[in-house]
Short mmCIF file of C-alpha atoms and ligand atoms in Angstrom, two decimals:
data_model
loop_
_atom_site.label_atom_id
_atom_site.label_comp_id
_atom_site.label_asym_id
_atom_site.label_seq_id
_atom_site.Cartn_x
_atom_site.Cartn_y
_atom_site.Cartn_z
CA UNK A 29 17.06 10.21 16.39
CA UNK A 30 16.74 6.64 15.63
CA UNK A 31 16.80 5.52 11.99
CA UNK A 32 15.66 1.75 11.55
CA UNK A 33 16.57 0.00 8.24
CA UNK A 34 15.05 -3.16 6.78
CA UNK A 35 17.22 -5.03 4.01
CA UNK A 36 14.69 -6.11 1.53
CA UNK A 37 17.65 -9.03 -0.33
CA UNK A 38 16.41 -9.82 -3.70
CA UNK A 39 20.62 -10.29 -4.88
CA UNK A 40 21.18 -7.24 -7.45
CA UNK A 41 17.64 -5.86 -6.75
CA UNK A 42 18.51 -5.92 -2.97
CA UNK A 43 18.03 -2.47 -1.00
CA UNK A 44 16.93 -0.71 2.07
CA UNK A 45 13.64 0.63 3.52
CA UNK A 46 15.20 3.62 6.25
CA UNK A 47 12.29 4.34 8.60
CA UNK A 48 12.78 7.41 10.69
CA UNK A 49 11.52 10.92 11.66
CA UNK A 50 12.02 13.60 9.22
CA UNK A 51 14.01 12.04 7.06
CA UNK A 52 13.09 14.05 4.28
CA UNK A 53 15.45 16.66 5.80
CA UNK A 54 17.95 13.64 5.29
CA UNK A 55 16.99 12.86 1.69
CA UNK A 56 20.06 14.76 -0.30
CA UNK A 57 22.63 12.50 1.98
CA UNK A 58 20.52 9.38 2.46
CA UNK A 59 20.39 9.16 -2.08
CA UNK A 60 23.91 10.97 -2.77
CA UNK A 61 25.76 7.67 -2.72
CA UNK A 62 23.54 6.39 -5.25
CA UNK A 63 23.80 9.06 -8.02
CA UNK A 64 26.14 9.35 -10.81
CA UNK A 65 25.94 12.81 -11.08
CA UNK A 66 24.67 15.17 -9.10
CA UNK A 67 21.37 15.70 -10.23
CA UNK A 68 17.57 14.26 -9.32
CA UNK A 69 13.98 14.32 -10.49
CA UNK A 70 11.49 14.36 -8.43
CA UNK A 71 7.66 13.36 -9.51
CA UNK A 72 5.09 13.94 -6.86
CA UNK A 73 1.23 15.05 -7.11
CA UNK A 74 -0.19 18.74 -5.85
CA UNK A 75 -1.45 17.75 -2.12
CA UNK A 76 1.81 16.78 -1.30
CA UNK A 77 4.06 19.46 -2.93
CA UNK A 78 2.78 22.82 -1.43
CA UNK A 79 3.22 20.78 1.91
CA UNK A 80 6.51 19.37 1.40
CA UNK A 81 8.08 19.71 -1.83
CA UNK A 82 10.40 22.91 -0.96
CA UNK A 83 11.50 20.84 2.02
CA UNK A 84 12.60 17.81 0.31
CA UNK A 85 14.39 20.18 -2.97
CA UNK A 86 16.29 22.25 0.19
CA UNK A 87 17.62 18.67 1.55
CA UNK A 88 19.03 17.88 -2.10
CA UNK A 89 20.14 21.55 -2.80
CA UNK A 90 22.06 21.23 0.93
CA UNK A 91 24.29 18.17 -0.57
CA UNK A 92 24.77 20.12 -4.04
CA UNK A 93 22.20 17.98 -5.70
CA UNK A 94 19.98 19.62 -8.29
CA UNK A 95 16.79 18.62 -7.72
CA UNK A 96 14.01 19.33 -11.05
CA UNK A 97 10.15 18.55 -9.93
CA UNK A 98 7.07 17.70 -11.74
CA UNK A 99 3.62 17.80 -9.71
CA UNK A 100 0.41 15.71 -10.97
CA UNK A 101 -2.91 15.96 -9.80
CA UNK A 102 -3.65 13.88 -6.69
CA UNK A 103 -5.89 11.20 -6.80
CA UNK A 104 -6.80 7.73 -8.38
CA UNK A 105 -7.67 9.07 -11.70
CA UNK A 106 -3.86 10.03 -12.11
CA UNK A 107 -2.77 6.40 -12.27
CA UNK A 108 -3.50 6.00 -15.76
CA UNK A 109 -2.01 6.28 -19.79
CA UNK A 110 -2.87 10.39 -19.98
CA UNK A 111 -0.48 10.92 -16.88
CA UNK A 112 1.70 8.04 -17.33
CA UNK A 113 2.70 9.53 -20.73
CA UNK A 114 3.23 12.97 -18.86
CA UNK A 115 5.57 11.81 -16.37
CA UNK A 116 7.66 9.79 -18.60
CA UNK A 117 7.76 12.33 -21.73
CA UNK A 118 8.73 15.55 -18.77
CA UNK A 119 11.41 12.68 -17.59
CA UNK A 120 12.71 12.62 -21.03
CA UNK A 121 12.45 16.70 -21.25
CA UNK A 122 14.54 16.72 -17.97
CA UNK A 123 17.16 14.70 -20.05
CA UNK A 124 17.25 11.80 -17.27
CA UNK A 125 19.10 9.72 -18.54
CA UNK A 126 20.02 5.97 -17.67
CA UNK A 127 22.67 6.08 -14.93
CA UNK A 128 20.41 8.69 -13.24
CA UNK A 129 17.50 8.57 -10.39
CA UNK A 130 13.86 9.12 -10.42
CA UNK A 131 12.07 10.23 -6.80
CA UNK A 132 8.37 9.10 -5.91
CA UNK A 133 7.52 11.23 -3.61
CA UNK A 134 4.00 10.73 -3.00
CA UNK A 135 1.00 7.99 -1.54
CA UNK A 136 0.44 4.65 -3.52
CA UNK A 137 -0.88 6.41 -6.87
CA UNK A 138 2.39 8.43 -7.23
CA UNK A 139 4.76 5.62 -6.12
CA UNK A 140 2.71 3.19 -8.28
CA UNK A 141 3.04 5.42 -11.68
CA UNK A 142 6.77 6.94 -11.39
CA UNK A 143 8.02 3.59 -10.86
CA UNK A 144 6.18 1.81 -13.82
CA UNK A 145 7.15 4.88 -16.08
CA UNK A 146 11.05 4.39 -13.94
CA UNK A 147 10.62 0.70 -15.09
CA UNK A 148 10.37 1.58 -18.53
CA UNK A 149 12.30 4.83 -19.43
CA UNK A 150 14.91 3.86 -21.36
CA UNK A 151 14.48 0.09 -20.47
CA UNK A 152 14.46 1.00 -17.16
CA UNK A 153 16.06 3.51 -14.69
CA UNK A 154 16.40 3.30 -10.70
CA UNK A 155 14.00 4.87 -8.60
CA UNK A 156 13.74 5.75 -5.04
CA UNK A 157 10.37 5.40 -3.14
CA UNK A 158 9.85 8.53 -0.55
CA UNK A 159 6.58 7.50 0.67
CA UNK A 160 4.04 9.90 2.09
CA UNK A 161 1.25 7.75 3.33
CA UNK A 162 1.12 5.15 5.74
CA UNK A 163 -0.45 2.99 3.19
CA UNK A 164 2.44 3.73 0.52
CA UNK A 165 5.17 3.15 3.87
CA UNK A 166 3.96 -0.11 5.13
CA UNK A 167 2.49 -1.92 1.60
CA UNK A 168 3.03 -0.27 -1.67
CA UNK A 169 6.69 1.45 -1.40
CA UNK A 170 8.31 -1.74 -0.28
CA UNK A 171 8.07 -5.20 -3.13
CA UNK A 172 8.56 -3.42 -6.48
CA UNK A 173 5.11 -3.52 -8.02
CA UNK A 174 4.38 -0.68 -10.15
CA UNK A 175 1.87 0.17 -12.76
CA UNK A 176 -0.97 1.87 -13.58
CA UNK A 177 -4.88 1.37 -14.13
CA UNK A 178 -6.84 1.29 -17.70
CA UNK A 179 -10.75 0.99 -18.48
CA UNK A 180 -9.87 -2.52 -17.86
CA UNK A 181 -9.54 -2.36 -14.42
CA UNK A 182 -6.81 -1.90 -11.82
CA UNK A 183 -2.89 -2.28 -11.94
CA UNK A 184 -3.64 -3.98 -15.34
CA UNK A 185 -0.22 -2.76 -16.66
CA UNK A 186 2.75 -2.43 -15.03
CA UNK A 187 6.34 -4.46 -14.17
CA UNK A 188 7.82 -5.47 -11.13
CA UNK A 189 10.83 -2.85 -10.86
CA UNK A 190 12.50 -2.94 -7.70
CA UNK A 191 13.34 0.44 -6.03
CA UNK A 192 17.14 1.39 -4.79
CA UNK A 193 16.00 3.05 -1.63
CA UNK A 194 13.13 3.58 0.23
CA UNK A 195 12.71 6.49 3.20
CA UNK A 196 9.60 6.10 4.99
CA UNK A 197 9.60 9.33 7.23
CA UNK A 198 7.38 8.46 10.51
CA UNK A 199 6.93 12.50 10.98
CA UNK A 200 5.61 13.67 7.43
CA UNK A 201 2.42 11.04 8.67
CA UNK A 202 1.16 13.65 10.80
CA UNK A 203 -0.01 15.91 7.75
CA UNK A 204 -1.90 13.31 6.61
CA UNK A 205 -5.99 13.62 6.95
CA UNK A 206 -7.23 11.41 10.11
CA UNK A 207 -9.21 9.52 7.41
CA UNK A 208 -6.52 8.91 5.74
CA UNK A 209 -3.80 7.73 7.95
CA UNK A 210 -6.80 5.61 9.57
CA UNK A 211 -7.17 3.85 6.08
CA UNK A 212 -3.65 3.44 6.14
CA UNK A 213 -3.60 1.86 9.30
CA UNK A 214 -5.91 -1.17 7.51
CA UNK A 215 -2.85 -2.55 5.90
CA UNK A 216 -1.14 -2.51 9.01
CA UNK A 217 -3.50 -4.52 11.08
CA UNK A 218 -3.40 -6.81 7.92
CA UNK A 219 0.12 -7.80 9.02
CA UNK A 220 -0.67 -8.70 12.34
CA UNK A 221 -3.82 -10.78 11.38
CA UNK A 222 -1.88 -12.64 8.17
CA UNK A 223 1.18 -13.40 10.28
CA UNK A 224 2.31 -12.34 13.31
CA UNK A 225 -0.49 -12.39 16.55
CA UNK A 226 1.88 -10.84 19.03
CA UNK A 227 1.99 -7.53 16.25
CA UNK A 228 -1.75 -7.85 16.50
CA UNK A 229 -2.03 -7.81 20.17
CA UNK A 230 0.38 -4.81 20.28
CA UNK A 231 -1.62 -3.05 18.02
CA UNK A 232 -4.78 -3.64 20.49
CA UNK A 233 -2.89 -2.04 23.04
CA UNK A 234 -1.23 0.58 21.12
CA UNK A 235 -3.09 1.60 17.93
CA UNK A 236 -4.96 4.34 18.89
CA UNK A 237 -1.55 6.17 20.06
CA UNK A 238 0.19 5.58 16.80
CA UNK A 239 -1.24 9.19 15.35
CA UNK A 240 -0.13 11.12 18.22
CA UNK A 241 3.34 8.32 19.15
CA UNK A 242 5.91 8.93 17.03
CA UNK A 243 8.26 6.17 18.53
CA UNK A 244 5.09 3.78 18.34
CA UNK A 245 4.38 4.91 15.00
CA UNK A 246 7.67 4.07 13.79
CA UNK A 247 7.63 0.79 15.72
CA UNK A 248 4.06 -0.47 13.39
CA UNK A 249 5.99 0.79 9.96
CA UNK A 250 8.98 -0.96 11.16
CA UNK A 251 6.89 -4.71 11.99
CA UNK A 252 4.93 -3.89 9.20
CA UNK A 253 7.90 -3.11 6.65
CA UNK A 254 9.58 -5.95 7.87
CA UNK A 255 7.21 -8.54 7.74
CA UNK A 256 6.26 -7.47 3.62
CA UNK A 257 10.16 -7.61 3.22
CA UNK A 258 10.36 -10.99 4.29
CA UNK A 259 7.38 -12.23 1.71
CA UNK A 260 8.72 -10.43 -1.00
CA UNK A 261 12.07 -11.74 -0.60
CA UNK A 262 10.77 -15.28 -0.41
CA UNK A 263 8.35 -14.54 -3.51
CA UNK A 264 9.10 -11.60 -5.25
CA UNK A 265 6.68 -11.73 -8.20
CA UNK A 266 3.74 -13.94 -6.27
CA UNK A 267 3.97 -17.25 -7.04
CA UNK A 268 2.48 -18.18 -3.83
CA UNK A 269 2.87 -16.95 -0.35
CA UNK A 270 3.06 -13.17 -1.42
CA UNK A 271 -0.69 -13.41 -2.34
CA UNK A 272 -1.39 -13.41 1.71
CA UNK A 273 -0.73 -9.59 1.47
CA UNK A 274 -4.02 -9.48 -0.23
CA UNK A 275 -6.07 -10.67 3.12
CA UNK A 276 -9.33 -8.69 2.70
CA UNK A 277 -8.64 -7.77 -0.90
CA UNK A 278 -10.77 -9.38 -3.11
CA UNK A 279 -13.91 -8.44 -0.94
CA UNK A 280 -12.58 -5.14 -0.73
CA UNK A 281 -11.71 -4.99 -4.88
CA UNK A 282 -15.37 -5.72 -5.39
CA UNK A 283 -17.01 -3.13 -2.76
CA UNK A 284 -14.54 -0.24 -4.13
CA UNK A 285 -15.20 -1.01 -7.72
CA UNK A 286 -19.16 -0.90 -6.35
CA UNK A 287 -18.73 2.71 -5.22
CA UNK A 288 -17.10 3.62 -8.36
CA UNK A 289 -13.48 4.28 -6.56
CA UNK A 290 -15.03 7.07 -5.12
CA UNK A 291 -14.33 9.05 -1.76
CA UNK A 292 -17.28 6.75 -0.19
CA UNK A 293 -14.58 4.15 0.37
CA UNK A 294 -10.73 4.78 0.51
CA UNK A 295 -8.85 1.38 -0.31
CA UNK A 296 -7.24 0.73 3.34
CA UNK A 297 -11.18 1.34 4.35
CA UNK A 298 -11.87 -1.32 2.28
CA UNK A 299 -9.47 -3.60 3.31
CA UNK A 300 -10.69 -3.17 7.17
CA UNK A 301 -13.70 -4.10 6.24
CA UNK A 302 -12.14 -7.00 4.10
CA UNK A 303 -10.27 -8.66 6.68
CA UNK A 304 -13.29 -8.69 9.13
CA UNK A 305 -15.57 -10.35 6.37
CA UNK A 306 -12.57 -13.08 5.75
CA UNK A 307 -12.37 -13.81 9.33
CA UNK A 308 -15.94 -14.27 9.52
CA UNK A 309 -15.93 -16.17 6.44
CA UNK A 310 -13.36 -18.43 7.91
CA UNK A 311 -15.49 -18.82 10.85
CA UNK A 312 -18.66 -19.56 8.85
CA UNK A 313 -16.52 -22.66 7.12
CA UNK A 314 -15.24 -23.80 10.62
CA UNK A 315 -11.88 -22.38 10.14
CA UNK A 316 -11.37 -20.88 13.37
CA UNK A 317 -13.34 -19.97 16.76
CA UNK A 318 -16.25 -17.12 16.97
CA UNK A 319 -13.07 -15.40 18.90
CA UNK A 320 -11.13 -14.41 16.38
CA UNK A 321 -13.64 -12.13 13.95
CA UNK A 322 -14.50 -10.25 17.01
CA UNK A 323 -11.47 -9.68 18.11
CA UNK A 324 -10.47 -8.14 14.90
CA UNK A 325 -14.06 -6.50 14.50
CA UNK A 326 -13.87 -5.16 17.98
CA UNK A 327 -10.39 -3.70 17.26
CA UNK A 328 -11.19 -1.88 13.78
CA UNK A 329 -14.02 -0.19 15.71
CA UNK A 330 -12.11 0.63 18.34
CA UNK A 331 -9.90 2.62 15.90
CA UNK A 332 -13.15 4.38 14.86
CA UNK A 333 -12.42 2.41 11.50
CA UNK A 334 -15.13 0.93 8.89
CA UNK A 335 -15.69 -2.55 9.81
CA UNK A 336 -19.02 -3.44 8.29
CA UNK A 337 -20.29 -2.96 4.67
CA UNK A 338 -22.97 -1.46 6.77
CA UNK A 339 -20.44 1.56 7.17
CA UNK A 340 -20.17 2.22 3.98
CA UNK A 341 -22.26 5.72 2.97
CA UNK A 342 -25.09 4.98 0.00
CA UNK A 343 -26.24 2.44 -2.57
CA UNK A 344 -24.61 -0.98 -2.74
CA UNK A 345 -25.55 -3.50 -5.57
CA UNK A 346 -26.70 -6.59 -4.25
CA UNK A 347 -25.01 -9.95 -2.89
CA UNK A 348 -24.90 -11.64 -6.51
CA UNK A 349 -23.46 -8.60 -7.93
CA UNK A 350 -20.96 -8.42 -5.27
CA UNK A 351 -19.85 -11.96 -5.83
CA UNK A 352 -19.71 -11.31 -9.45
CA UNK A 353 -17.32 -8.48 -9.16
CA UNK A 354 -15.21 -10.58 -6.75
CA UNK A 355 -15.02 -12.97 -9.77
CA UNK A 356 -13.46 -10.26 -11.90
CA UNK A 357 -10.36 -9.56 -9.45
CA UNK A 358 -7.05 -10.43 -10.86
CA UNK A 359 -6.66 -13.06 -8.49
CA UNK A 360 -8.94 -14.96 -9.71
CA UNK A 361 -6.70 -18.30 -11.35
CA UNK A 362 -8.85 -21.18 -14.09
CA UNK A 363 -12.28 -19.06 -13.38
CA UNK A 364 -11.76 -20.01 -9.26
CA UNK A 365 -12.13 -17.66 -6.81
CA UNK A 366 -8.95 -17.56 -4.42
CA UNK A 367 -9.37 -16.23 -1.11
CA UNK A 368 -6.71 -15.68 1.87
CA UNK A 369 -8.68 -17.42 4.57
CA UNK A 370 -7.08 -17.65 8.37
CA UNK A 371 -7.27 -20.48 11.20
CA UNK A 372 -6.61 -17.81 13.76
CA UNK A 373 -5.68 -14.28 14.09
CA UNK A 374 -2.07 -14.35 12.87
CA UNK A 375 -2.64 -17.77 10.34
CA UNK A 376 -3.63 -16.87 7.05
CA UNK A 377 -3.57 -19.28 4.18
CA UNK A 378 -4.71 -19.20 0.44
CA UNK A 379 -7.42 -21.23 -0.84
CA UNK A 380 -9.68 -21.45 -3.86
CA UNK A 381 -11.65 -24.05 -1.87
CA UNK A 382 -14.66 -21.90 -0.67
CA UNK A 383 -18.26 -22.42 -1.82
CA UNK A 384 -19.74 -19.47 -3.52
CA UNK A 385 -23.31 -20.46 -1.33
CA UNK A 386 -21.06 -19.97 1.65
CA UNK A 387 -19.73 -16.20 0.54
CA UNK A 388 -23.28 -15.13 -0.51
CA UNK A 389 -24.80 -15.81 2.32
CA UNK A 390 -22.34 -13.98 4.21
CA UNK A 391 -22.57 -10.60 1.78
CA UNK A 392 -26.25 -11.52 2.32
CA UNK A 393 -26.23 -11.30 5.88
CA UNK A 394 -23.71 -8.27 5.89
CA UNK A 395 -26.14 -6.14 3.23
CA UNK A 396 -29.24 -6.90 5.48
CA UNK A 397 -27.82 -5.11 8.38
CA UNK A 398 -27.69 -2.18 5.40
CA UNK A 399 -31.72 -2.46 5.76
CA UNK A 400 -32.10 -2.91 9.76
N1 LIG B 515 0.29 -4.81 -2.10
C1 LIG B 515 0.45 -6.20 -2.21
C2 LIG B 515 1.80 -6.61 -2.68
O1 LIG B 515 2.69 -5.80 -2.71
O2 LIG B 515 1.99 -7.73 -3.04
#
C-alpha cells in the first residue's frame, strides 16, 4: 500500500496532505502524534456516518483514542449560523478544549463549517481534514479556507485556519454517487487546464478509469493536491496567483445561484461548465486557438460531464441577468469583473480586462442553444 504525502509549508501552519487507500483504517495512528491527550471529536453530516463513521471511531478506539461524534444533516443548507452554532456549542459540551483536535470528516460543507467553528473555538483549535469527496480531497481540504454561508451569499464569513493533517483516502471515493464523484472530477480537470497541460493530457487518456483505478485515482488527487499546495504556499490568503483556482468560477457562481443551489447543478458541475465557457471566452478575445475550448469541451463530454449551460435541466434567467449575478461574486475588486482567462490549455491568467459586450454575447450564444 502506497501512501503519498504532499507538504503544504506555510512555516508554523505547515502540514501534510497523506493520500492513500483506506486510510481511514489508519486514522487513530496517522493523528495520535498530534494529540495531547488521548481523546478526539469528530463532526461529520448523516450520508457519511451510517457509511463510515463506525469505521473511522474503530481506527481511533484501536490506538486507545476516544473518539465522541456529532452528525449534521448533509447538504448546502448546513453551512450556515443555525448549524455553525450547533457544532461549536456540542464542541464546547464535549469539553474540547484548546490543546485538543477537531475531525472533519465529511465533503466541502462539513470541512468548510468544522474548521471555521475549529478557527474560532476558543480562539482557535487544530483541526484535521478527513475528506470524503473528491471535490473536498483535491480543492477544499487542502489551503485553510473555512467558513460558512449567510442570506448574503456564499463563504461570506469565515477565517483562513490552516488544518494539522489532512488524509484523503482514494478508496472511501468509491461510495460516492457517480454524479457526484463526476462533479468532483471538475476541479480536477481545473488543475490541468490552469497549470499543468501534460496533467491535462493524462487526464484525456485516463479519466474515465479514475472511478474504477484506484492507483490512477490516487495519481489525479496526488497532481491535483500538489499543484493547490504549491499556490497556497506561494499565496496563502489570495493576494494574487491563488485566485487561478477559481478558473470557471465566477460563471459557475452566477449559474448555481440561478438554480437556487439546487440539485439541478452540483458546484464541480458548474465549474465544468465554467472552464469550457472561459476557454471559449478566451478564444472569442483572441486569447488562444479554436483548439483549445474543444479540446476541453470534447473531454468534459467524454466524461459524460455537463459542458454546456444547455445541460443544465429547467429555467435559466436571461444573459443580462446572468452577467449581473457574475457582478455580485466576491471576486469582483472596484465594481470590475475579474476573470481567470487562459492562452492555452495549461496557461491561465487573471484579468479584469474583458468587455462585458464580449461575455454577453457569449451567455447569449450559449442560452440560444437552450431554445434550438
Ligand atoms: N477553492 C479555492 C481556494 O481554495 O482558493
Amino acid at each position: 500500500m502506497t501512501v503519498d504525502v504532499v507538504a503544504v509549508a506555510l512555516g508554523a501552519r505547515s502540514y501534510e496532505v497523506r493520500i492513500g487507500p483506506w486510510l481511514i483504517d489508519r486514522a487513530g495512528a496517522e493523528i495520535a502524534p498530534l494529540l495531547a491527550r488521548p481523546r478526539v471529536a469528530i463532526i461529520t453530516d448523516d450520508t457519511v456516518a451510517p457509511l463510515h463513521l463506525d469505521r473511522l471511531t474503530q481506527a481511533f478506539r484501536a490506538e486507545g483514542i476516544d473518539p465522541v461524534a456529532l452528525a449534521l444533516p448533509s447538504g448546502e443548507a448546513t453551512k450556515g449560523w443555525a448549524e455553525f452554532a450547533r457544532a461549536t456549542e456540542w464542541l464546547l459540551e464535549q469539553k474540547i478544549e484548546r490543546r485538543d483536535v477537531v475531525v472533519a470528516f465529511g465533503g466541502g460543507v462539513i470541512g468548510d463549517l468544522v474548521g471555521f467553528a475549529a478557527a474560532v473555538l476558543r480562539r482557535g483549535v487544530r483541526f484535521v481534514q478527513i475528506p470524503t469527496t473528491l471535490l473536498a480531497q483535491v480543492d477544499s481540504s487542502v489551503g485553510g479556507k473555512t467558513g460558512i454561508n449567510t442570506a448574503q451569499g456564499k463563504n461570506l464569513v469565515g477565517a483562513f485556519h490552516q488544518p494539522s493533517l489532512v488524509l484523503a483516502d482514494v478508496d472511501i471515493l468509491t461510495s460516492l454517487p457517480p454524479r457526484d464523484f463526476l462533479a468532483g472530477y471538475g476541479e480536477v480537470v481545473k488543475y490541468g487546464l490552469l497549470g499543468d497541460a501534460a496533467f491535462f493530457d493524462w487526464l484525456e487518456a485516463n479519466g474515465p478509469d479514475l472511478a474504477h483505478d484506484r492507483a490512477k485515482r490516487q495519481q489525479a488527487v496526488l497532481r491535483s493536491v500538489q499543484m493547490k499546495a504549491g499556490i497556497v504556499e506561494r499565496d496563502e490568503t489570495e493576494e494574487g496567483e491563488r485566485a487561478l483556482l477559481n478558473l470557471g468560477h465566477t460563471f459557475c457562481h452566477a449559474l448555481e445561484k440561478a438554480t437556487g443551489y439546487s440539485n439541478r447543478l452540483l458546484h464541480g458541475e458548474g465549474v465544468a461548465i465554467g472552464c469550457a465557457l472561459a476557454f471559449e471566452l478566451s478564444q472569442r478575445l483572441g486569447l488562444c486557438a479554436q483548439e483549445s475550448p474543444s479540446r476541453v469541451r470534447a473531454h468534459l463530454r467524454a466524461m459524460g460531464m455537463k459542458v454546456d449551460i444547455a445541460d443544465i435541466p429547467g429555467d435559466l434567467p436571461g444573459a443580462e441577468a446572468l452577467l449581473a449575478l457574475m457582478a455580485q461574486d466576491k471576486k469582483v475588486v472596484d465594481g470590475r469583473l475579474r476573470f481567470i482567462l487562459a492562452r492555452g490549455i495549461g496557461q491561465a491568467f487573471i484579468t479584469d480586462q474583458v468587455p462585458a459586450d464580449v461575455v454577453l454575447g457569449l451567455l447569449n450564444d450559449a442560452l440560444a442553444q437552450r431554445a434550438a
